PDB file of C-alpha atoms in Angstrom:
ATOM      1  CA  MET A  26     -14.582  15.757  -2.755  1.00 82.00           C
ATOM      2  CA  SER A  27     -13.261  17.458   0.384  1.00 93.00           C
ATOM      3  CA  VAL A  28      -9.840  19.079   0.603  1.00 93.00           C
ATOM      4  CA  ASP A  29      -8.747  16.353   3.059  1.00 96.00           C
ATOM      5  CA  THR A  30      -9.973  13.545   0.814  1.00 97.00           C
ATOM      6  CA  ALA A  31      -8.115  15.021  -2.162  1.00 97.00           C
ATOM      7  CA  ALA A  32      -4.913  15.402  -0.120  1.00 97.00           C
ATOM      8  CA  ILE A  33      -5.148  11.832   1.182  1.00 98.00           C
ATOM      9  CA  GLU A  34      -5.775  10.383  -2.266  1.00 97.00           C
ATOM     10  CA  THR A  35      -2.794  12.360  -3.599  1.00 98.00           C
ATOM     11  CA  VAL A  36      -0.452  11.056  -0.900  1.00 98.00           C
ATOM     12  CA  ASN A  37      -1.857   7.559  -1.470  1.00 98.00           C
ATOM     13  CA  GLN A  38      -1.013   7.798  -5.174  1.00 98.00           C
ATOM     14  CA  ASP A  39       2.459   9.076  -4.201  1.00 98.00           C
ATOM     15  CA  PHE A  40       2.858   5.940  -2.059  1.00 98.00           C
ATOM     16  CA  TYR A  41       2.262   3.655  -5.042  1.00 98.00           C
ATOM     17  CA  THR A  42       4.360   5.840  -7.355  1.00 98.00           C
ATOM     18  CA  ALA A  43       7.251   5.571  -4.872  1.00 98.00           C
ATOM     19  CA  ILE A  44       6.984   1.762  -4.974  1.00 98.00           C
ATOM     20  CA  GLU A  45       6.906   1.740  -8.784  1.00 97.00           C
ATOM     21  CA  ALA A  46       9.929   4.063  -8.991  1.00 97.00           C
ATOM     22  CA  GLY A  47      11.867   2.320  -6.208  1.00 97.00           C
ATOM     23  CA  ASP A  48      12.073   5.733  -4.502  1.00 98.00           C
ATOM     24  CA  LEU A  49      12.946   4.983  -0.868  1.00 97.00           C
ATOM     25  CA  ASP A  50      13.476   8.686  -0.083  1.00 98.00           C
ATOM     26  CA  ARG A  51       9.893   9.467  -1.124  1.00 98.00           C
ATOM     27  CA  MET A  52       8.627   6.375   0.747  1.00 98.00           C
ATOM     28  CA  THR A  53      10.392   7.649   3.876  1.00 98.00           C
ATOM     29  CA  GLU A  54       8.608  11.018   3.549  1.00 98.00           C
ATOM     30  CA  ILE A  55       5.193   9.334   3.154  1.00 98.00           C
ATOM     31  CA  TRP A  56       5.341   7.262   6.351  1.00 98.00           C
ATOM     32  CA  ALA A  57       4.488   8.880   9.689  1.00 98.00           C
ATOM     33  CA  GLU A  58       6.976   9.002  12.533  1.00 97.00           C
ATOM     34  CA  ASP A  59       6.586   6.622  15.460  1.00 97.00           C
ATOM     35  CA  SER A  60       5.483   8.297  18.686  1.00 92.00           C
ATOM     36  CA  ALA A  61       6.618   7.418  22.209  1.00 91.00           C
ATOM     37  CA  ASP A  62       3.567   5.186  22.699  1.00 93.00           C
ATOM     38  CA  GLU A  63       2.629   4.113  19.182  1.00 95.00           C
ATOM     39  CA  GLN A  64       4.357   2.663  16.128  1.00 98.00           C
ATOM     40  CA  VAL A  65       3.460   2.596  12.458  1.00 98.00           C
ATOM     41  CA  SER A  66       2.706  -0.863  11.078  1.00 98.00           C
ATOM     42  CA  CYS A  67       2.637  -2.715   7.790  1.00 98.00           C
ATOM     43  CA  VAL A  68       1.421  -6.102   6.606  1.00 98.00           C
ATOM     44  CA  HIS A  69       2.627  -7.070   3.145  1.00 97.00           C
ATOM     45  CA  PRO A  70       0.626  -9.888   1.496  1.00 94.00           C
ATOM     46  CA  GLY A  71       1.767 -13.153   3.055  1.00 92.00           C
ATOM     47  CA  TRP A  72       4.063 -11.486   5.610  1.00 95.00           C
ATOM     48  CA  SER A  73       3.814 -11.176   9.380  1.00 96.00           C
ATOM     49  CA  LEU A  74       3.027  -7.842  11.018  1.00 98.00           C
ATOM     50  CA  LEU A  75       5.882  -5.335  10.845  1.00 98.00           C
ATOM     51  CA  ALA A  76       5.837  -2.711  13.609  1.00 98.00           C
ATOM     52  CA  GLY A  77       7.950   0.409  13.884  1.00 98.00           C
ATOM     53  CA  ARG A  78       9.116   2.881  11.277  1.00 98.00           C
ATOM     54  CA  SER A  79      12.618   1.431  10.861  1.00 98.00           C
ATOM     55  CA  GLU A  80      11.314  -2.128  10.364  1.00 98.00           C
ATOM     56  CA  VAL A  81       8.620  -0.964   7.919  1.00 98.00           C
ATOM     57  CA  LEU A  82      11.042   1.133   5.857  1.00 98.00           C
ATOM     58  CA  ARG A  83      13.594  -1.701   5.835  1.00 98.00           C
ATOM     59  CA  SER A  84      10.909  -3.971   4.338  1.00 98.00           C
ATOM     60  CA  TRP A  85      10.223  -1.450   1.557  1.00 98.00           C
ATOM     61  CA  ALA A  86      13.963  -1.159   0.861  1.00 98.00           C
ATOM     62  CA  LEU A  87      14.146  -4.953   0.467  1.00 97.00           C
ATOM     63  CA  ILE A  88      11.086  -5.061  -1.779  1.00 96.00           C
ATOM     64  CA  MET A  89      12.367  -2.235  -3.953  1.00 96.00           C
ATOM     65  CA  ALA A  90      15.852  -3.773  -4.231  1.00 95.00           C
ATOM     66  CA  ASN A  91      14.391  -7.093  -5.387  1.00 93.00           C
ATOM     67  CA  THR A  92      11.686  -5.844  -7.760  1.00 92.00           C
ATOM     68  CA  THR A  93      12.756  -5.265 -11.355  1.00 91.00           C
ATOM     69  CA  TYR A  94       9.357  -3.953 -12.467  1.00 93.00           C
ATOM     70  CA  ILE A  95       6.039  -3.257 -10.777  1.00 95.00           C
ATOM     71  CA  GLN A  96       2.989  -1.247 -11.793  1.00 96.00           C
ATOM     72  CA  PHE A  97      -0.167  -0.550  -9.796  1.00 97.00           C
ATOM     73  CA  VAL A  98      -3.588   0.296 -11.186  1.00 97.00           C
ATOM     74  CA  LEU A  99      -5.824   1.250  -8.267  1.00 97.00           C
ATOM     75  CA  THR A 100      -9.560   0.606  -8.437  1.00 97.00           C
ATOM     76  CA  ASP A 101     -12.442   0.797  -5.967  1.00 98.00           C
ATOM     77  CA  VAL A 102     -10.757   3.608  -4.006  1.00 97.00           C
ATOM     78  CA  SER A 103     -12.824   4.647  -0.984  1.00 98.00           C
ATOM     79  CA  THR A 104     -11.689   7.278   1.530  1.00 98.00           C
ATOM     80  CA  THR A 105     -13.240   8.007   4.920  1.00 98.00           C
ATOM     81  CA  VAL A 106     -11.949  10.904   7.019  1.00 97.00           C
ATOM     82  CA  LEU A 107     -12.544  10.711  10.773  1.00 97.00           C
ATOM     83  CA  GLY A 108     -11.031  13.883  12.220  1.00 97.00           C
ATOM     84  CA  ASP A 109      -7.243  13.504  12.120  1.00 97.00           C
ATOM     85  CA  VAL A 110      -7.378   9.890  10.905  1.00 98.00           C
ATOM     86  CA  ALA A 111      -8.401   8.640   7.479  1.00 98.00           C
ATOM     87  CA  VAL A 112      -8.940   5.155   6.102  1.00 98.00           C
ATOM     88  CA  LEU A 113      -8.451   4.544   2.395  1.00 98.00           C
ATOM     89  CA  THR A 114      -9.323   1.158   0.942  1.00 98.00           C
ATOM     90  CA  CYS A 115      -8.557   0.128  -2.600  1.00 98.00           C
ATOM     91  CA  VAL A 116      -7.863  -2.755  -4.915  1.00 98.00           C
ATOM     92  CA  GLU A 117      -4.277  -2.918  -6.141  1.00 98.00           C
ATOM     93  CA  ASN A 118      -4.208  -4.448  -9.617  1.00 97.00           C
ATOM     94  CA  ILE A 119      -0.525  -5.314  -9.904  1.00 96.00           C
ATOM     95  CA  LEU A 120       1.655  -6.117 -12.890  1.00 95.00           C
ATOM     96  CA  THR A 121       5.189  -7.313 -12.106  1.00 92.00           C
ATOM     97  CA  ALA A 122       8.118  -8.824 -13.930  1.00 85.00           C
ATOM     98  CA  GLY A 123       7.666 -12.595 -13.910  1.00 72.00           C
ATOM     99  CA  ASP A 124      10.088 -15.377 -13.043  1.00 67.00           C
ATOM    100  CA  GLU A 125      11.799 -15.117 -16.434  1.00 65.00           C
ATOM    101  CA  GLY A 126      12.754 -11.490 -15.785  1.00 57.00           C
ATOM    102  CA  GLU A 127      11.657  -8.485 -17.777  1.00 56.00           C
ATOM    103  CA  SER A 128      10.561 -10.576 -20.760  1.00 65.00           C
ATOM    104  CA  SER A 129       7.665 -12.046 -18.764  1.00 72.00           C
ATOM    105  CA  PHE A 130       5.001 -10.528 -16.561  1.00 79.00           C
ATOM    106  CA  ALA A 131       2.772 -11.708 -13.741  1.00 85.00           C
ATOM    107  CA  ALA A 132      -0.488 -10.111 -12.623  1.00 90.00           C
ATOM    108  CA  GLY A 133      -2.101 -10.133  -9.217  1.00 93.00           C
ATOM    109  CA  LYS A 134      -4.737  -8.447  -7.132  1.00 96.00           C
ATOM    110  CA  VAL A 135      -4.428  -7.209  -3.544  1.00 97.00           C
ATOM    111  CA  VAL A 136      -7.045  -5.511  -1.382  1.00 98.00           C
ATOM    112  CA  ALA A 137      -5.346  -2.804   0.663  1.00 98.00           C
ATOM    113  CA  SER A 138      -6.286  -0.730   3.684  1.00 98.00           C
ATOM    114  CA  ASN A 139      -4.164   2.362   4.215  1.00 98.00           C
ATOM    115  CA  VAL A 140      -4.592   4.427   7.366  1.00 98.00           C
ATOM    116  CA  TYR A 141      -3.376   8.021   7.277  1.00 98.00           C
ATOM    117  CA  VAL A 142      -2.886  10.474  10.151  1.00 98.00           C
ATOM    118  CA  ARG A 143      -2.858  14.264   9.999  1.00 97.00           C
ATOM    119  CA  THR A 144       0.542  15.652  11.043  1.00 96.00           C
ATOM    120  CA  PRO A 145       2.054  19.154  10.980  1.00 95.00           C
ATOM    121  CA  GLN A 146       3.691  18.042   7.688  1.00 94.00           C
ATOM    122  CA  GLY A 147       0.371  16.936   6.183  1.00 97.00           C
ATOM    123  CA  TRP A 148      -1.245  13.497   5.867  1.00 98.00           C
ATOM    124  CA  ARG A 149       1.172  10.615   6.522  1.00 98.00           C
ATOM    125  CA  LEU A 150       0.761   6.863   6.226  1.00 98.00           C
ATOM    126  CA  TRP A 151       0.294   5.152   9.596  1.00 98.00           C
ATOM    127  CA  MET A 152      -0.685   1.623   8.575  1.00 98.00           C
ATOM    128  CA  HIS A 153      -0.684  -0.358   5.330  1.00 98.00           C
ATOM    129  CA  HIS A 154      -2.301  -3.793   5.177  1.00 98.00           C
ATOM    130  CA  GLY A 155      -2.386  -5.715   1.913  1.00 97.00           C
ATOM    131  CA  SER A 156      -4.307  -8.960   1.523  1.00 96.00           C
ATOM    132  CA  PRO A 157      -4.001 -11.044  -1.638  1.00 94.00           C
ATOM    133  CA  VAL A 158      -7.148 -11.878  -3.559  1.00 92.00           C
ATOM    134  CA  LEU A 159      -7.080 -15.481  -4.654  1.00 86.00           C
ATOM    135  CA  GLN A 160      -7.999 -15.766  -8.290  1.00 78.00           C
ATOM    136  CA  GLY A 161      -9.279 -19.051  -9.654  1.00 69.00           C
ATOM    137  CA  ASP A 162      -9.162 -20.205 -13.251  1.00 59.00           C
ATOM    138  CA  ASP A 163     -12.968 -20.163 -13.365  1.00 51.00           C
ATOM    139  CA  ASP A 164     -13.271 -16.406 -12.794  1.00 48.00           C
ATOM    140  CA  GLU A 165     -15.969 -16.991 -10.199  1.00 47.00           C
ATOM    141  CA  GLU A 166     -18.237 -14.106  -9.282  1.00 49.00           C
ATOM    142  CA  ASP A 167     -16.631 -11.822  -6.665  1.00 48.00           C
ATOM    143  CA  GLY A 168     -17.745 -12.781  -3.207  1.00 50.00           C
ATOM    144  CA  GLU A 169     -18.902 -16.270  -4.119  1.00 50.00           C
ATOM    145  CA  LEU A 170     -17.453 -19.004  -1.943  1.00 46.00           C
ATOM    146  CA  GLU A 171     -16.638 -22.433  -3.293  1.00 46.00           C
ATOM    147  CA  HIS A 172     -18.027 -25.355  -1.313  1.00 46.00           C
TER     148      HIS A 172
END
């Protein structure tokens, strides 16, 4: 594993740890700054595109304020470094407090793409896109389409 890949995977884990801990200060450190011509972006599962650092961080503040418990187990992590840009894809296996509060739990799966950029401060998150994986009761083989 390259030094860059290790650094990216560490910051990626920090991203999920910040969500779990409701640590908005750490989340703010992880996201890149907008530039004059370009803005960071985020797509939460089921949400519209959020563009711009302030809008993205506001969304995380709302999520953290309204989440009593969340835990991520990442699988299928794949990192590709292309110069000063890196793409990390993974499966987020998520456990959250259910509708009945902390006495119940709900599980879900999201496929995420996280794009990181190299900055003077190290690797920072530029784009997060999470897409829910629909799970049927039949536990169909991954990739099989129902007709």
